[in-house]
Amino acid sequence: MSMYTIFVPGHVDRSKIQSCLRDACSSFVDIDVETFDAKAELKQHERFIVLDNDYFVTYQKQHPEGVKCDYKSRNLIMSHIMYSDIISVRHRTPLIEKNGVWACEAPPVLYFVFRSDADALSPNNGTEYNTIAEFYDSEEEEDFEKFAQIAKTKDSCVSHFFVVNRGPDYYAVDTSDPNVRCKFSGFLKAKIIGDLEIKKATIQHFIEEEKNLYKRKAPTTRDPNFQLRDCRGVPLNQDKTFALEIYNTHYEDSNDEESEYEREIDCVDVFEDSPGHFLIHGTVGYAATFGFKVVDGITYLTYNNGYVCVSADERHPQLIVKSEIPPKERRVHIHYANDGNILLSRWNGDSYVYCEWIKCSYGAIEVEPNEYYIRWCEPMKLCIIR
């Protein structure tokens, strides 16, 4: 089903018009400019655009007079007018008017997209809004050297890199040397493409980051002499309880007047509305409800005498509390950070547990974090307080 209708007058050569991602979900209709009536078409369409040689015109029921726009910003404007009127788009995006034609001040990123199967073609991909596109139809056509030569002929887009997308896989490619490229998934594209676009990072930076990613993963081997200690390094006794304290990163940029202690420190507790499931939330004072038990040489974290473990939901595993000792695949592995705090991971898993702060007072625990967390977020560190 087409999301956009694009009218093409007879004097416009479509082969000379820069393609964009939204073309893949558009209907192109040839028209005679002598008989075309925009107001009449608005009775049948909420919105449409009309191509011209040097610009295109956006028509909406709110703006039947039409608004001239630059081709380099066609994908950006078409993506926004699906849900907003063009005037609102001008206020929310960095559009500027020059000689009566509207365009985004920032140059678009050039994408080479596999026409029949590309993640970038999905609607509502904000990362791809400010882009122009070239399409290819077979794996044999995926030639980075050739793409680089095409990229060098484009004078209206970001010049130092381009993006190739086939299926779920993305590549950021150096225009001057297409052998310098990094591969990534849709989870990472917003940051990688965004940082490259403003030259906050280089492709080589992300290549090196990938090589060193193993350093951010949890060790899967178990320490046979593991002993649980508090934040001061003092060994704990199994018959004593303690609190787990967490640094609240939600407030790092806050300007409120709470004290540093009140703003930055929360404690882990069980979410009352979902018994047995963990959620981070602020507490008054310390709730000493955690403990541990050593069974057959394995240290288990406990909560009110129940065992902290991973749920059986493989699609979205969570930390839960069960009365019985969990099987091996659902155990929680306890690690020590360099500062003496503890980190958690799934048993035999190489990803630490992360906390995603939802509001200032609580956050959700991610047992199986996506690539973004692993690369750029800090694992959940817990401080044992007695």
JSON list of N, CA and C in Angstrom, two decimals, residues 276-325:
[
{"chain": "A", "resi": 276, "resn": "GLY", "atom": "N", "xyz": [7.70, -10.65, 43.03]},
{"chain": "A", "resi": 276, "resn": "GLY", "atom": "CA", "xyz": [8.78, -11.51, 42.61]},
{"chain": "A", "resi": 276, "resn": "GLY", "atom": "C", "xyz": [9.62, -10.96, 41.48]},
{"chain": "A", "resi": 277, "resn": "HIS", "atom": "N", "xyz": [9.23, -9.80, 40.90]},
{"chain": "A", "resi": 277, "resn": "HIS", "atom": "CA", "xyz": [10.01, -9.20, 39.81]},
{"chain": "A", "resi": 277, "resn": "HIS", "atom": "C", "xyz": [10.73, -7.96, 40.32]},
{"chain": "A", "resi": 278, "resn": "PHE", "atom": "N", "xyz": [11.98, -7.83, 39.94]},
{"chain": "A", "resi": 278, "resn": "PHE", "atom": "CA", "xyz": [12.78, -6.72, 40.43]},
{"chain": "A", "resi": 278, "resn": "PHE", "atom": "C", "xyz": [12.56, -5.45, 39.63]},
{"chain": "A", "resi": 279, "resn": "LEU", "atom": "N", "xyz": [12.58, -4.36, 40.36]},
{"chain": "A", "resi": 279, "resn": "LEU", "atom": "CA", "xyz": [12.60, -3.04, 39.77]},
{"chain": "A", "resi": 279, "resn": "LEU", "atom": "C", "xyz": [13.42, -2.17, 40.71]},
{"chain": "A", "resi": 280, "resn": "ILE", "atom": "N", "xyz": [14.21, -1.27, 40.16]},
{"chain": "A", "resi": 280, "resn": "ILE", "atom": "CA", "xyz": [14.96, -0.34, 40.99]},
{"chain": "A", "resi": 280, "resn": "ILE", "atom": "C", "xyz": [14.02, 0.79, 41.39]},
{"chain": "A", "resi": 281, "resn": "HIS", "atom": "N", "xyz": [13.97, 1.10, 42.65]},
{"chain": "A", "resi": 281, "resn": "HIS", "atom": "CA", "xyz": [13.21, 2.30, 43.03]},
{"chain": "A", "resi": 281, "resn": "HIS", "atom": "C", "xyz": [13.78, 2.88, 44.32]},
{"chain": "A", "resi": 282, "resn": "GLY", "atom": "N", "xyz": [13.54, 4.17, 44.49]},
{"chain": "A", "resi": 282, "resn": "GLY", "atom": "CA", "xyz": [14.09, 4.86, 45.65]},
{"chain": "A", "resi": 282, "resn": "GLY", "atom": "C", "xyz": [13.47, 4.38, 46.94]},
{"chain": "A", "resi": 283, "resn": "THR", "atom": "N", "xyz": [14.27, 4.31, 48.00]},
{"chain": "A", "resi": 283, "resn": "THR", "atom": "CA", "xyz": [13.76, 3.94, 49.31]},
{"chain": "A", "resi": 283, "resn": "THR", "atom": "C", "xyz": [14.24, 4.95, 50.34]},
{"chain": "A", "resi": 284, "resn": "VAL", "atom": "N", "xyz": [13.51, 5.06, 51.41]},
{"chain": "A", "resi": 284, "resn": "VAL", "atom": "CA", "xyz": [13.91, 5.92, 52.52]},
{"chain": "A", "resi": 284, "resn": "VAL", "atom": "C", "xyz": [14.71, 5.06, 53.48]},
{"chain": "A", "resi": 285, "resn": "GLY", "atom": "N", "xyz": [15.99, 5.34, 53.61]},
{"chain": "A", "resi": 285, "resn": "GLY", "atom": "CA", "xyz": [16.85, 4.51, 54.44]},
{"chain": "A", "resi": 285, "resn": "GLY", "atom": "C", "xyz": [17.19, 3.23, 53.71]},
{"chain": "A", "resi": 286, "resn": "TYR", "atom": "N", "xyz": [17.75, 2.28, 54.40]},
{"chain": "A", "resi": 286, "resn": "TYR", "atom": "CA", "xyz": [18.20, 1.03, 53.81]},
{"chain": "A", "resi": 286, "resn": "TYR", "atom": "C", "xyz": [17.31, -0.12, 54.23]},
{"chain": "A", "resi": 287, "resn": "ALA", "atom": "N", "xyz": [16.78, -0.83, 53.23]},
{"chain": "A", "resi": 287, "resn": "ALA", "atom": "CA", "xyz": [15.97, -2.01, 53.52]},
{"chain": "A", "resi": 287, "resn": "ALA", "atom": "C", "xyz": [16.90, -3.22, 53.45]},
{"chain": "A", "resi": 288, "resn": "ALA", "atom": "N", "xyz": [17.28, -3.72, 54.60]},
{"chain": "A", "resi": 288, "resn": "ALA", "atom": "CA", "xyz": [18.25, -4.82, 54.66]},
{"chain": "A", "resi": 288, "resn": "ALA", "atom": "C", "xyz": [17.54, -6.14, 54.41]},
{"chain": "A", "resi": 289, "resn": "THR", "atom": "N", "xyz": [17.15, -6.39, 53.17]},
{"chain": "A", "resi": 289, "resn": "THR", "atom": "CA", "xyz": [16.35, -7.56, 52.85]},
{"chain": "A", "resi": 289, "resn": "THR", "atom": "C", "xyz": [17.08, -8.57, 51.97]},
{"chain": "A", "resi": 290, "resn": "PHE", "atom": "N", "xyz": [18.34, -8.28, 51.63]},
{"chain": "A", "resi": 290, "resn": "PHE", "atom": "CA", "xyz": [19.11, -9.19, 50.81]},
{"chain": "A", "resi": 290, "resn": "PHE", "atom": "C", "xyz": [20.05, -10.02, 51.68]},
{"chain": "A", "resi": 291, "resn": "GLY", "atom": "N", "xyz": [20.44, -11.15, 51.14]},
{"chain": "A", "resi": 291, "resn": "GLY", "atom": "CA", "xyz": [21.40, -12.02, 51.81]},
{"chain": "A", "resi": 291, "resn": "GLY", "atom": "C", "xyz": [22.02, -12.94, 50.79]},
{"chain": "A", "resi": 292, "resn": "PHE", "atom": "N", "xyz": [22.66, -14.00, 51.24]},
{"chain": "A", "resi": 292, "resn": "PHE", "atom": "CA", "xyz": [23.20, -14.98, 50.30]},
{"chain": "A", "resi": 292, "resn": "PHE", "atom": "C", "xyz": [23.29, -16.34, 50.97]},
{"chain": "A", "resi": 293, "resn": "LYS", "atom": "N", "xyz": [23.30, -17.36, 50.15]},
{"chain": "A", "resi": 293, "resn": "LYS", "atom": "CA", "xyz": [23.48, -18.73, 50.62]},
{"chain": "A", "resi": 293, "resn": "LYS", "atom": "C", "xyz": [24.49, -19.42, 49.72]},
{"chain": "A", "resi": 294, "resn": "VAL", "atom": "N", "xyz": [25.33, -20.25, 50.32]},
{"chain": "A", "resi": 294, "resn": "VAL", "atom": "CA", "xyz": [26.29, -21.03, 49.56]},
{"chain": "A", "resi": 294, "resn": "VAL", "atom": "C", "xyz": [25.84, -22.48, 49.58]},
{"chain": "A", "resi": 295, "resn": "VAL", "atom": "N", "xyz": [25.52, -23.00, 48.39]},
{"chain": "A", "resi": 295, "resn": "VAL", "atom": "CA", "xyz": [25.05, -24.39, 48.26]},
{"chain": "A", "resi": 295, "resn": "VAL", "atom": "C", "xyz": [25.95, -25.11, 47.26]},
{"chain": "A", "resi": 296, "resn": "ASP", "atom": "N", "xyz": [26.59, -26.17, 47.71]},
{"chain": "A", "resi": 296, "resn": "ASP", "atom": "CA", "xyz": [27.50, -26.95, 46.85]},
{"chain": "A", "resi": 296, "resn": "ASP", "atom": "C", "xyz": [28.55, -26.07, 46.19]},
{"chain": "A", "resi": 297, "resn": "GLY", "atom": "N", "xyz": [29.06, -25.10, 46.96]},
{"chain": "A", "resi": 297, "resn": "GLY", "atom": "CA", "xyz": [30.12, -24.23, 46.47]},
{"chain": "A", "resi": 297, "resn": "GLY", "atom": "C", "xyz": [29.64, -23.09, 45.58]},
{"chain": "A", "resi": 298, "resn": "ILE", "atom": "N", "xyz": [28.33, -22.96, 45.36]},
{"chain": "A", "resi": 298, "resn": "ILE", "atom": "CA", "xyz": [27.77, -21.89, 44.53]},
{"chain": "A", "resi": 298, "resn": "ILE", "atom": "C", "xyz": [27.15, -20.83, 45.44]},
{"chain": "A", "resi": 299, "resn": "THR", "atom": "N", "xyz": [27.51, -19.55, 45.21]},
{"chain": "A", "resi": 299, "resn": "THR", "atom": "CA", "xyz": [26.95, -18.45, 45.99]},
{"chain": "A", "resi": 299, "resn": "THR", "atom": "C", "xyz": [25.69, -17.93, 45.32]},
{"chain": "A", "resi": 300, "resn": "TYR", "atom": "N", "xyz": [24.57, -17.99, 46.03]},
{"chain": "A", "resi": 300, "resn": "TYR", "atom": "CA", "xyz": [23.29, -17.51, 45.51]},
{"chain": "A", "resi": 300, "resn": "TYR", "atom": "C", "xyz": [22.89, -16.24, 46.24]},
{"chain": "A", "resi": 301, "resn": "LEU", "atom": "N", "xyz": [22.54, -15.20, 45.51]},
{"chain": "A", "resi": 301, "resn": "LEU", "atom": "CA", "xyz": [21.99, -13.99, 46.10]},
{"chain": "A", "resi": 301, "resn": "LEU", "atom": "C", "xyz": [20.55, -14.28, 46.50]},
{"chain": "A", "resi": 302, "resn": "THR", "atom": "N", "xyz": [20.14, -13.83, 47.69]},
{"chain": "A", "resi": 302, "resn": "THR", "atom": "CA", "xyz": [18.77, -14.09, 48.16]},
{"chain": "A", "resi": 302, "resn": "THR", "atom": "C", "xyz": [18.06, -12.79, 48.50]},
{"chain": "A", "resi": 303, "resn": "TYR", "atom": "N", "xyz": [16.74, -12.87, 48.47]},
{"chain": "A", "resi": 303, "resn": "TYR", "atom": "CA", "xyz": [15.88, -11.75, 48.85]},
{"chain": "A", "resi": 303, "resn": "TYR", "atom": "C", "xyz": [14.77, -12.32, 49.72]},
{"chain": "A", "resi": 304, "resn": "ASN", "atom": "N", "xyz": [14.72, -11.87, 50.99]},
{"chain": "A", "resi": 304, "resn": "ASN", "atom": "CA", "xyz": [13.74, -12.41, 51.93]},
{"chain": "A", "resi": 304, "resn": "ASN", "atom": "C", "xyz": [13.72, -13.93, 51.92]},
{"chain": "A", "resi": 305, "resn": "ASN", "atom": "N", "xyz": [14.93, -14.52, 51.89]},
{"chain": "A", "resi": 305, "resn": "ASN", "atom": "CA", "xyz": [15.14, -15.96, 51.92]},
{"chain": "A", "resi": 305, "resn": "ASN", "atom": "C", "xyz": [14.78, -16.68, 50.62]},
{"chain": "A", "resi": 306, "resn": "GLY", "atom": "N", "xyz": [14.30, -15.94, 49.59]},
{"chain": "A", "resi": 306, "resn": "GLY", "atom": "CA", "xyz": [14.09, -16.54, 48.28]},
{"chain": "A", "resi": 306, "resn": "GLY", "atom": "C", "xyz": [15.32, -16.35, 47.42]},
{"chain": "A", "resi": 307, "resn": "TYR", "atom": "N", "xyz": [15.48, -17.15, 46.40]},
{"chain": "A", "resi": 307, "resn": "TYR", "atom": "CA", "xyz": [16.67, -17.11, 45.55]},
{"chain": "A", "resi": 307, "resn": "TYR", "atom": "C", "xyz": [16.45, -16.15, 44.37]},
{"chain": "A", "resi": 308, "resn": "VAL", "atom": "N", "xyz": [17.40, -15.23, 44.21]},
{"chain": "A", "resi": 308, "resn": "VAL", "atom": "CA", "xyz": [17.36, -14.33, 43.05]},
{"chain": "A", "resi": 308, "resn": "VAL", "atom": "C", "xyz": [17.86, -15.11, 41.84]},
{"chain": "A", "resi": 309, "resn": "CYS", "atom": "N", "xyz": [17.03, -15.14, 40.77]},
{"chain": "A", "resi": 309, "resn": "CYS", "atom": "CA", "xyz": [17.40, -15.91, 39.58]},
{"chain": "A", "resi": 309, "resn": "CYS", "atom": "C", "xyz": [16.81, -15.27, 38.34]},
{"chain": "A", "resi": 310, "resn": "VAL", "atom": "N", "xyz": [17.05, -15.88, 37.21]},
{"chain": "A", "resi": 310, "resn": "VAL", "atom": "CA", "xyz": [16.54, -15.38, 35.93]},
{"chain": "A", "resi": 310, "resn": "VAL", "atom": "C", "xyz": [15.24, -16.11, 35.60]},
{"chain": "A", "resi": 311, "resn": "SER", "atom": "N", "xyz": [14.26, -15.38, 35.11]},
{"chain": "A", "resi": 311, "resn": "SER", "atom": "CA", "xyz": [12.98, -15.98, 34.77]},
{"chain": "A", "resi": 311, "resn": "SER", "atom": "C", "xyz": [13.13, -16.92, 33.57]},
{"chain": "A", "resi": 312, "resn": "ALA", "atom": "N", "xyz": [12.12, -17.78, 33.38]},
{"chain": "A", "resi": 312, "resn": "ALA", "atom": "CA", "xyz": [12.16, -18.74, 32.28]},
{"chain": "A", "resi": 312, "resn": "ALA", "atom": "C", "xyz": [11.73, -18.14, 30.96]},
{"chain": "A", "resi": 313, "resn": "ASP", "atom": "N", "xyz": [11.34, -16.87, 30.96]},
{"chain": "A", "resi": 313, "resn": "ASP", "atom": "CA", "xyz": [10.91, -16.19, 29.74]},
{"chain": "A", "resi": 313, "resn": "ASP", "atom": "C", "xyz": [12.13, -15.85, 28.89]},
{"chain": "A", "resi": 314, "resn": "GLU", "atom": "N", "xyz": [12.37, -16.62, 27.83]},
{"chain": "A", "resi": 314, "resn": "GLU", "atom": "CA", "xyz": [13.56, -16.42, 27.01]},
{"chain": "A", "resi": 314, "resn": "GLU", "atom": "C", "xyz": [13.45, -15.18, 26.12]},
{"chain": "A", "resi": 315, "resn": "ARG", "atom": "N", "xyz": [12.24, -14.73, 25.83]},
{"chain": "A", "resi": 315, "resn": "ARG", "atom": "CA", "xyz": [12.07, -13.55, 24.99]},
{"chain": "A", "resi": 315, "resn": "ARG", "atom": "C", "xyz": [12.44, -12.27, 25.73]},
{"chain": "A", "resi": 316, "resn": "HIS", "atom": "N", "xyz": [12.09, -12.20, 27.00]},
{"chain": "A", "resi": 316, "resn": "HIS", "atom": "CA", "xyz": [12.43, -11.03, 27.81]},
{"chain": "A", "resi": 316, "resn": "HIS", "atom": "C", "xyz": [12.71, -11.48, 29.24]},
{"chain": "A", "resi": 317, "resn": "PRO", "atom": "N", "xyz": [13.83, -12.11, 29.46]},
{"chain": "A", "resi": 317, "resn": "PRO", "atom": "CA", "xyz": [14.14, -12.62, 30.80]},
{"chain": "A", "resi": 317, "resn": "PRO", "atom": "C", "xyz": [14.29, -11.50, 31.81]},
{"chain": "A", "resi": 318, "resn": "GLN", "atom": "N", "xyz": [13.86, -11.76, 33.04]},
{"chain": "A", "resi": 318, "resn": "GLN", "atom": "CA", "xyz": [13.93, -10.78, 34.11]},
{"chain": "A", "resi": 318, "resn": "GLN", "atom": "C", "xyz": [14.56, -11.41, 35.34]},
{"chain": "A", "resi": 319, "resn": "LEU", "atom": "N", "xyz": [14.95, -10.56, 36.28]},
{"chain": "A", "resi": 319, "resn": "LEU", "atom": "CA", "xyz": [15.36, -11.07, 37.59]},
{"chain": "A", "resi": 319, "resn": "LEU", "atom": "C", "xyz": [14.11, -11.28, 38.42]},
{"chain": "A", "resi": 320, "resn": "ILE", "atom": "N", "xyz": [14.01, -12.46, 39.00]},
{"chain": "A", "resi": 320, "resn": "ILE", "atom": "CA", "xyz": [12.85, -12.79, 39.83]},
{"chain": "A", "resi": 320, "resn": "ILE", "atom": "C", "xyz": [13.32, -13.46, 41.11]},
{"chain": "A", "resi": 321, "resn": "VAL", "atom": "N", "xyz": [12.40, -13.73, 42.02]},
{"chain": "A", "resi": 321, "resn": "VAL", "atom": "CA", "xyz": [12.70, -14.41, 43.28]},
{"chain": "A", "resi": 321, "resn": "VAL", "atom": "C", "xyz": [11.90, -15.71, 43.33]},
{"chain": "A", "resi": 322, "resn": "LYS", "atom": "N", "xyz": [12.58, -16.81, 43.59]},
{"chain": "A", "resi": 322, "resn": "LYS", "atom": "CA", "xyz": [11.93, -18.10, 43.70]},
{"chain": "A", "resi": 322, "resn": "LYS", "atom": "C", "xyz": [12.34, -18.77, 45.00]},
{"chain": "A", "resi": 323, "resn": "SER", "atom": "N", "xyz": [11.43, -19.55, 45.54]},
{"chain": "A", "resi": 323, "resn": "SER", "atom": "CA", "xyz": [11.70, -20.19, 46.84]},
{"chain": "A", "resi": 323, "resn": "SER", "atom": "C", "xyz": [12.69, -21.34, 46.72]},
{"chain": "A", "resi": 324, "resn": "GLU", "atom": "N", "xyz": [12.77, -21.98, 45.54]},
{"chain": "A", "resi": 324, "resn": "GLU", "atom": "CA", "xyz": [13.66, -23.12, 45.36]},
{"chain": "A", "resi": 324, "resn": "GLU", "atom": "C", "xyz": [14.95, -22.71, 44.67]},
{"chain": "A", "resi": 325, "resn": "ILE", "atom": "N", "xyz": [15.99, -23.51, 44.83]},
{"chain": "A", "resi": 325, "resn": "ILE", "atom": "CA", "xyz": [17.27, -23.25, 44.17]},
{"chain": "A", "resi": 325, "resn": "ILE", "atom": "C", "xyz": [17.07, -23.31, 42.66]}
]
